[in-house]
């Protein structure tokens, strides 16, 4: 059976329904069987997503409202409504919202599931490692970074360790 196309969200309605001070992921693609991930993210004025690197996926970022800048490849790239930014995998990047905040949509291939394998010869008994300190307190995404500072999905800062 073929999957049927359907409207999942109307950006204008999502933004109107969000509280004025709501930040982070306002919406994400969650349909079963999808091959893409997408997130609608809002950063308040002056907020930042700290420098990070996505090693597995290319990300397409589309600015919907507000303005700011992306620090990528050692350059500051201006961001404004309608800007489409390609963030190739392995690139270092950071985002900064301007005085009116920054609202953007990110789209990328669905992230492969995490597979934790013990090193060769390691003891395999007992419980697996606790990774709660790698779960974003805002959106619940598990970071692949063993010591995350900012969430790569919503930009939320992880608590100090």
N, CA and C of each residue as an Amber inpcrd file, in Angstrom:
protein
   483
   0.8380000  -1.1740000   0.0000000   0.0000000   0.0000000   0.0000000
   0.8890000   1.2450000   0.0000000   0.5180000   2.2450000  -0.7870000
   1.2580000   3.4930000  -0.8690000   0.8550000   4.4320000   0.2520000
   1.8450000   5.1530000   0.7700000   1.5590000   6.1590000   1.7900000
   0.9040000   7.3630000   1.1250000   0.0020000   7.9960000   1.8270000
  -0.7160000   9.1530000   1.2770000  -0.0910000  10.4480000   1.7820000
   0.1830000  11.3970000   0.8810000   0.6630000  12.7110000   1.3190000
  -0.4010000  13.3970000   2.1730000   0.0510000  14.1840000   3.1370000
  -0.8960000  14.9220000   3.9740000  -0.2010000  16.1270000   4.5990000
  -0.9950000  17.1100000   4.9450000  -0.4700000  18.2940000   5.6230000
  -0.2380000  17.9210000   7.0850000   0.9670000  18.1520000   7.5680000
   1.3160000  17.8100000   8.9490000   1.2430000  19.0090000   9.8780000
   1.5110000  20.1770000   9.3410000   1.5270000  21.3780000  10.1780000
   1.4400000  22.6070000   9.2900000   0.9740000  23.6880000   9.8730000
   0.9930000  24.9880000   9.2130000   1.8540000  25.8780000  10.1060000
   3.0030000  26.2880000   9.5750000   3.9890000  27.0320000  10.3660000
   3.3550000  28.2370000  11.0580000   2.5690000  28.9990000  10.3400000
   1.9330000  30.1910000  10.9060000   1.0920000  29.8180000  12.1290000
   0.3620000  28.7050000  12.0530000  -0.4640000  28.2690000  13.1840000
   0.4000000  27.8130000  14.3670000   1.4900000  27.1090000  14.0770000
   2.3840000  26.6600000  15.1460000   2.9890000  27.8500000  15.8910000
   3.4230000  28.8470000  15.1260000   4.0300000  30.0270000  15.7510000
   2.9980000  30.8270000  16.5360000   1.7770000  30.9260000  16.0180000
   0.7190000  31.6650000  16.7190000   0.3260000  30.9630000  18.0180000
   0.3960000  29.6340000  18.0330000  -0.0040000  28.8640000  19.2130000
   1.0830000  28.8250000  20.2910000   2.3190000  29.1030000  19.9240000
   3.4250000  29.0530000  20.8840000   3.3950000  30.2880000  21.7800000
   3.7500000  30.0880000  23.0330000   3.8640000  31.2180000  23.9580000
   4.9540000  32.1570000  23.4500000   4.8190000  33.4700000  23.6690000
   5.8040000  34.4260000  23.1510000   7.2360000  34.1300000  23.5870000
   7.4100000  33.5790000  24.7960000   8.7590000  33.2980000  25.2840000
   9.1750000  31.8430000  25.0900000   8.3320000  31.0480000  24.4110000
   8.6690000  29.6400000  24.1880000   9.8480000  29.5520000  23.2330000
  10.7990000  28.7110000  23.5850000  12.0000000  28.5500000  22.7730000
  12.2700000  27.0850000  22.5340000  13.2100000  26.8120000  21.6650000
  13.5750000  25.4400000  21.3590000  12.6880000  24.8650000  20.2750000
  12.5440000  23.5460000  20.2810000  11.7740000  22.8660000  19.2440000
  10.2800000  23.0770000  19.4850000   9.6270000  23.7870000  18.5700000
   8.1820000  24.0230000  18.6600000   7.4040000  22.9000000  17.9840000
   8.0650000  22.1750000  17.0940000   7.4350000  21.0760000  16.3590000
   8.5410000  20.2070000  15.7890000   8.2530000  18.9150000  15.6420000
   9.1830000  18.0270000  14.9430000   8.3980000  16.9630000  14.1970000
   8.9760000  16.4840000  13.1400000   8.3820000  15.4290000  12.3280000
   8.4570000  14.1360000  13.1200000   7.3220000  13.4720000  13.3050000
   7.3020000  12.2850000  14.1610000   6.5500000  11.1100000  13.5310000
   6.2710000  11.1870000  12.2380000   5.4860000  10.1360000  11.5910000
   6.2640000   8.8230000  11.5170000   5.5710000   7.7250000  11.7060000
   6.1830000   6.4020000  11.6210000   6.6530000   6.1360000  10.1940000
   7.7450000   5.4230000  10.0370000   8.2320000   5.0060000   8.7380000
   8.8890000   6.0930000   7.9120000   9.1230000   7.2590000   8.4950000
   9.7120000   8.3650000   7.7360000  11.2020000   8.1270000   7.5240000
  11.7250000   8.7780000   6.5030000  13.1640000   8.7440000   6.2330000
  13.8090000  10.0940000   6.5020000  12.9820000  11.0810000   6.9110000
  13.4830000  12.4280000   7.2030000  13.1920000  12.8030000   8.6440000
  13.9560000  13.7320000   9.1420000  13.6530000  14.4220000  10.3960000
  13.5460000  15.9070000  10.0630000  12.6590000  16.5940000  10.7460000
  12.5090000  18.0320000  10.5800000  12.1370000  18.6200000  11.9300000
  12.6220000  19.8240000  12.1980000  12.3570000  20.5090000  13.4610000
  12.0970000  21.9810000  13.1960000  11.0760000  22.5200000  13.8340000
  10.8270000  23.9580000  13.8330000  11.3930000  24.4760000  15.1500000
  12.3670000  25.3580000  15.0670000  13.0930000  25.8180000  16.2560000
  12.9860000  27.3330000  16.3540000  12.7600000  27.8040000  17.5830000
  12.7530000  29.2520000  17.8110000  13.7590000  29.5860000  18.9070000
  14.6360000  30.5340000  18.5850000  15.5900000  31.0500000  19.5650000
  15.1580000  32.4600000  19.9380000  15.1390000  32.7860000  21.2170000
  14.7700000  34.1420000  21.6210000  15.8870000  35.1290000  21.2810000
  15.6010000  36.4280000  21.3440000  16.6240000  37.4370000  21.0430000
  17.9100000  37.1910000  21.8300000  19.0210000  37.2130000  21.1000000
  20.3360000  37.0590000  21.7240000  20.7400000  35.6430000  22.0740000
  19.8520000  34.6640000  21.9070000  20.1860000  33.2750000  22.2600000
  21.1610000  32.6960000  21.2470000  21.8630000  31.6680000  21.6680000
  22.8530000  31.0350000  20.8060000  22.7330000  29.5280000  20.8600000
  23.1120000  28.9040000  19.7750000  23.3730000  27.4680000  19.7410000
  24.8800000  27.3870000  19.6050000  25.5310000  26.8870000  20.6370000
  26.9920000  26.8900000  20.6760000  27.6130000  26.0680000  19.5650000
  28.8810000  26.2990000  19.3500000  29.5830000  25.5980000  18.2840000
  29.5200000  24.0970000  18.5100000  29.1850000  23.3970000  17.4480000
  29.1040000  21.9450000  17.4800000  29.3520000  21.4110000  16.0820000
  29.4640000  20.1140000  15.9910000  29.7230000  19.4670000  14.7110000
  28.8030000  18.2690000  14.5870000  28.1430000  18.1420000  13.4710000
  27.3080000  16.9860000  13.1580000  28.1390000  16.0910000  12.2500000
  28.5250000  14.9270000  12.7410000  29.4290000  14.0600000  11.9910000
  28.7330000  13.1280000  11.0120000  27.4220000  12.9390000  11.1700000
  26.7350000  11.9100000  10.3960000  25.8510000  12.4790000   9.2840000
  25.2230000  13.6250000   9.5250000  24.1790000  14.1110000   8.6240000
  24.4440000  15.5090000   8.0880000  24.0900000  15.7310000   6.8190000
  23.9650000  17.0780000   6.2820000  22.6640000  17.6510000   6.8190000
  22.6200000  18.9540000   7.0640000  21.4080000  19.6050000   7.5670000
  21.0940000  20.7980000   6.6610000  19.8280000  20.9150000   6.3080000
  19.3450000  22.0810000   5.5840000  18.5740000  22.9310000   6.5770000
  18.9380000  24.2070000   6.6980000  18.3020000  25.1240000   7.6290000
  17.6410000  26.2270000   6.8150000  16.3460000  26.4570000   7.0600000
  15.5870000  27.4880000   6.3600000  15.0760000  28.4820000   7.3970000
  15.4830000  29.7440000   7.2770000  15.0510000  30.7710000   8.2210000
  13.6410000  31.2200000   7.8460000  12.7430000  31.2000000   8.8310000
  11.3510000  31.5790000   8.6160000  11.0370000  32.9650000   9.1490000
  11.6690000  33.3530000  10.2570000  11.3790000  34.6490000  10.8690000
  12.5880000  35.1010000  11.6790000  12.6670000  36.4070000  11.9000000
  13.7600000  36.9560000  12.6770000  15.0330000  37.0220000  11.8540000
  16.1360000  37.1640000  12.5560000  17.4350000  37.2620000  11.8960000
  18.5110000  36.8340000  12.8800000  19.6970000  36.6600000  12.3490000
  20.8250000  36.2780000  13.1810000  22.0040000  35.9630000  12.2920000
  22.8680000  35.0980000  12.7930000  24.0330000  34.7160000  12.0040000
  24.4120000  33.2820000  12.3240000  25.0930000  32.6760000  11.3650000
  25.6630000  31.3430000  11.5410000  27.1650000  31.4830000  11.4290000
  27.8700000  30.9060000  12.3590000  29.3330000  30.8610000  12.2910000
  29.6660000  29.4970000  11.7220000  30.2080000  29.4670000  10.5250000
  30.5030000  28.2010000   9.8600000  31.7330000  28.3740000   8.9960000
  32.6210000  27.4190000   9.0620000  33.8260000  27.4990000   8.2380000
  34.6650000  28.7200000   8.5200000  34.6240000  29.2160000   9.7550000
  35.4060000  30.3900000  10.1190000  34.8250000  31.7050000   9.6370000
  33.5940000  31.6740000   9.1010000  32.9560000  32.9030000   8.6020000
  31.6300000  33.1040000   9.3060000  31.2240000  34.3680000   9.4350000
  29.8900000  34.6930000   9.9220000  28.9770000  34.8670000   8.7160000
  27.9230000  34.0840000   8.6610000  26.9750000  34.1390000   7.5500000
  25.6850000  34.7680000   8.0410000  25.2240000  35.8520000   7.4040000
  23.9840000  36.5010000   7.8520000  22.7730000  35.6180000   7.5430000
  21.8300000  35.6030000   8.4800000  20.6020000  34.8280000   8.3200000
  19.4060000  35.7530000   8.4330000  18.4800000  35.6340000   7.5180000
  17.2490000  36.4110000   7.5430000  16.1390000  35.5910000   6.9190000
  14.8930000  36.0550000   6.9880000  13.7740000  35.3030000   6.4380000
  14.0340000  34.8950000   4.9840000  13.8250000  33.6210000   4.7130000
  14.0240000  33.0920000   3.3730000  15.4200000  32.5620000   3.1070000
  16.3640000  32.7790000   4.0190000  17.7200000  32.2640000   3.8290000
  17.6970000  30.7450000   3.9510000  18.3510000  30.0780000   3.0150000
  18.5030000  28.6210000   3.0500000  19.9850000  28.3390000   3.2280000
  20.3190000  27.6520000   4.3050000  21.7130000  27.3850000   4.6570000
  21.9510000  25.8880000   4.6470000  22.9680000  25.4530000   3.9260000
  23.3620000  24.0470000   3.9190000  24.5020000  23.8810000   4.9000000
  24.3510000  22.9520000   5.8230000  25.3760000  22.6470000   6.8100000
  25.8690000  21.2230000   6.5370000  26.9450000  21.0790000   5.7680000
  27.4130000  19.7350000   5.4400000  27.9250000  19.0010000   6.6770000
  27.7550000  17.6880000   6.6720000  28.2500000  16.9010000   7.8020000
  29.7390000  17.1790000   7.9860000  30.1860000  17.0850000   9.1780000
  31.5500000  17.3480000   9.6650000  31.8900000  18.8290000   9.7420000
  30.9740000  19.7220000   9.3410000  31.2840000  21.1530000   9.4510000
  31.0220000  21.6420000  10.8750000  31.8850000  22.5360000  11.3370000
  31.6890000  23.2090000  12.6160000  30.6780000  24.3140000  12.3920000
  29.7160000  24.4800000  13.3150000  28.7210000  25.5260000  13.1480000
  28.2060000  25.9990000  14.4920000  27.7590000  27.2580000  14.5070000
  27.1250000  27.8600000  15.6780000  26.1000000  28.8530000  15.1410000
  25.0400000  29.0870000  15.9070000  24.0020000  30.0380000  15.5040000
  23.8350000  31.0880000  16.5870000  23.5120000  32.2990000  16.1760000
  23.2120000  33.3800000  17.1170000  21.9770000  34.1170000  16.6160000
  20.9970000  34.2720000  17.4870000  19.7790000  35.0090000  17.1480000
  20.0310000  36.5000000  17.3080000  19.4190000  37.2820000  16.4270000
  19.5200000  38.7320000  16.4970000  18.5340000  39.3020000  17.5070000
  18.3140000  40.6120000  17.4860000  17.4650000  41.2810000  18.4800000
  15.9860000  40.9020000  18.3890000  15.5440000  40.3360000  17.2660000
  14.1520000  39.8990000  17.1220000  14.0050000  38.3910000  17.2500000
  15.0780000  37.6950000  17.6460000  15.0340000  36.2430000  17.7240000
  15.2650000  35.6270000  16.3520000  15.1940000  34.3090000  16.2970000
  15.4410000  33.5680000  15.0630000  14.5760000  32.3230000  15.0790000
  13.7670000  32.1500000  14.0460000  12.9310000  30.9590000  13.9100000
  13.3130000  30.2770000  12.6080000  13.6030000  28.9690000  12.6940000
  14.0660000  28.2540000  11.5080000  13.5700000  26.8190000  11.5050000
  13.6050000  26.2420000  10.3250000  13.2440000  24.8430000  10.1160000
  14.5000000  24.1110000   9.6950000  14.7820000  22.9750000  10.3410000
  15.8930000  22.1340000   9.9000000  15.3220000  20.8480000   9.3280000
  15.9790000  20.3530000   8.3040000  15.5760000  19.1000000   7.6690000
  16.8390000  18.2970000   7.3700000  16.7790000  17.0140000   7.6770000
  17.9020000  16.1180000   7.3860000  17.4030000  14.6810000   7.3400000
  18.2580000  13.8000000   6.8410000  17.9220000  12.3790000   6.8690000
  17.6690000  11.9740000   8.3080000  16.8690000  10.9620000   8.4780000
  16.6170000  10.4700000   9.8270000  17.9120000   9.9170000  10.3960000
  18.1800000  10.2900000  11.6180000  19.4110000   9.8730000  12.2830000
  19.3770000   8.3710000  12.5370000  20.4680000   7.6870000  12.2000000
  20.4970000   6.2610000  12.5120000  20.4420000   6.0600000  14.0250000
  19.8530000   4.9530000  14.4460000  19.7670000   4.6630000  15.8790000
  21.1370000   4.4590000  16.4820000  21.2460000   4.7780000  17.7370000
  22.5100000   4.5680000  18.4270000  22.7150000   3.0830000  18.6840000
  23.9040000   2.6260000  18.4710000  24.2530000   1.2410000  18.7590000
  25.4480000   1.2740000  19.6920000  25.2490000   0.8340000  20.8970000
  26.3290000   0.8350000  21.8750000  26.8960000  -0.5720000  21.9320000
  28.1560000  -0.6780000  21.6030000  28.8260000  -1.9700000  21.6020000
  30.0000000  -1.8890000  22.5570000  30.1740000  -2.9050000  23.3850000
  31.3280000  -2.8850000  24.2850000  32.6210000  -3.0910000  23.5030000
  33.7370000  -2.5550000  23.9990000  35.0100000  -2.8030000  23.3380000
  35.3290000  -4.2930000  23.3660000  36.1070000  -4.7490000  22.4160000
  36.4720000  -6.1610000  22.3480000  37.1020000  -6.5850000  23.6700000
  36.6440000  -7.7070000  24.1860000  37.1970000  -8.2410000  25.4250000
  36.6290000  -7.6180000  26.6780000  35.6980000  -6.6790000  26.5600000
  35.1240000  -6.0170000  27.7340000  34.1240000  -6.9360000  28.4230000
  33.9900000  -6.7660000  29.7150000  32.9940000  -7.4980000  30.4800000
  31.6120000  -7.0730000  29.9970000  30.7540000  -8.0190000  29.6420000
  29.4600000  -7.6900000  29.0700000  28.3110000  -7.8600000  30.0430000
  28.5880000  -8.1160000  31.3120000  27.5150000  -8.2990000  32.2830000
  27.0850000  -6.9840000  32.8890000  25.9990000  -7.0120000  33.6570000
  25.5390000  -5.8290000  34.3560000  24.7060000  -4.9220000  33.4770000
  24.3820000  -3.7390000  34.0140000  23.5460000  -2.7740000  33.3080000
  24.3820000  -1.9320000  32.3540000  23.7160000  -1.4160000  31.3490000
  24.3610000  -0.5150000  30.4120000  24.6450000   0.8200000  31.0910000
  25.4640000   1.6440000  30.4720000  25.7880000   2.9400000  31.0740000
  24.5640000   3.8570000  31.0980000  24.4830000   4.6650000  32.1340000
  23.4090000   5.6540000  32.2180000  23.7940000   6.8330000  31.3350000
  22.8870000   7.2390000  30.4620000  23.1760000   8.3450000  29.5570000
  22.2070000   9.5010000  29.7640000  21.6000000   9.5810000  30.9460000
  20.6460000  10.6520000  31.2040000  21.2730000  12.0310000  31.0770000
  22.5730000  12.1430000  31.3660000  23.2270000  13.4390000  31.2450000
  23.4230000  13.8530000  29.7900000  23.0970000  12.9550000  28.8430000
  23.1960000  13.2580000  27.4200000  21.8250000  13.4620000  26.7750000
  20.7620000  13.4910000  27.5880000  19.4110000  13.7160000  27.0890000
  19.0580000  15.1860000  27.2740000  18.6730000  15.8460000  26.1860000
  18.3380000  17.2640000  26.2420000  17.1430000  17.4870000  27.1660000
  17.2490000  18.3920000  28.1380000  16.1370000  18.6400000  29.0520000
  14.9470000  19.3260000  28.3700000  15.1630000  19.9330000  27.1950000
  14.0930000  20.6540000  26.4960000  13.3150000  19.7390000  25.5560000
  14.0300000  19.0160000  24.6680000  13.3340000  18.2540000  23.6200000
  13.4970000  16.7490000  23.7420000  14.3570000  16.2650000  24.6510000
  14.4920000  14.8330000  24.8820000  15.4290000  14.1090000  23.9340000
  16.1180000  14.8150000  23.0530000  17.0320000  14.1590000  22.1090000
  18.2730000  13.6690000  22.8440000  18.7110000  12.4590000  22.5120000
  19.9370000  11.8980000  23.0690000  21.1110000  12.3790000  22.2340000
  22.0490000  13.0600000  22.8560000  23.2210000  13.5740000  22.1550000
  24.2280000  12.4520000  21.9640000  24.8610000  12.4250000  20.7960000
  25.9310000  11.4630000  20.5610000  27.2440000  11.9460000  21.1720000
  27.2980000  13.2110000  21.5410000  28.4810000  13.7900000  22.1600000
  28.5410000  13.3160000  23.6130000  29.6510000  12.7670000  24.0610000
  29.7310000  12.2960000  25.4530000  29.6970000  13.4160000  26.4880000
  29.9800000  14.6390000  26.0790000  29.9350000  15.7850000  26.9980000
  29.2620000  16.9600000  26.2880000  27.9550000  16.8520000  25.9950000
  27.2910000  17.9050000  25.2210000  27.1810000  19.2090000  26.0000000
  27.2500000  20.3190000  25.2660000  27.0560000  21.6370000  25.8500000
  25.7150000  22.2060000  25.3870000  25.4190000  22.0520000  24.0820000
  24.1620000  22.5220000  23.5170000  23.5070000  21.3870000  22.7430000
  22.1980000  21.3550000  22.7170000  21.4520000  20.3530000  21.9530000
  21.5180000  20.6920000  20.4690000  21.8250000  19.7070000  19.6350000
  21.9070000  19.9520000  18.1950000  20.5270000  20.0760000  17.5610000
  19.4680000  19.6750000  18.2650000  18.1160000  19.8160000  17.7080000
  17.5090000  21.1730000  18.0660000  17.5000000  21.5210000  19.3660000
  16.7570000  22.7080000  19.7780000  17.6140000  23.8410000  20.3070000
  18.8970000  23.5970000  20.5120000  19.7900000  24.6540000  20.9680000
  19.8310000  24.8570000  22.4740000  19.0570000  24.0770000  23.2160000
  19.0380000  24.2170000  24.6780000  20.4170000  23.8800000  25.2520000
  20.8350000  24.6540000  26.2520000  22.1040000  24.3680000  26.9230000
  21.8960000  23.2080000  27.8960000  22.8250000  22.2490000  27.8950000
  22.7520000  21.1620000  28.8580000  23.1790000  21.6730000  30.2280000
  22.6370000  21.1070000  31.2980000  23.0500000  21.5380000  32.6420000
  24.5440000  21.3320000  32.8520000  25.1300000  22.1930000  33.6670000
  26.5490000  22.0470000  34.0100000  26.7500000  20.7270000  34.7350000
  27.8750000  20.1150000  34.5010000  28.1860000  18.8210000  35.1620000
  28.9700000  19.0490000  36.4250000
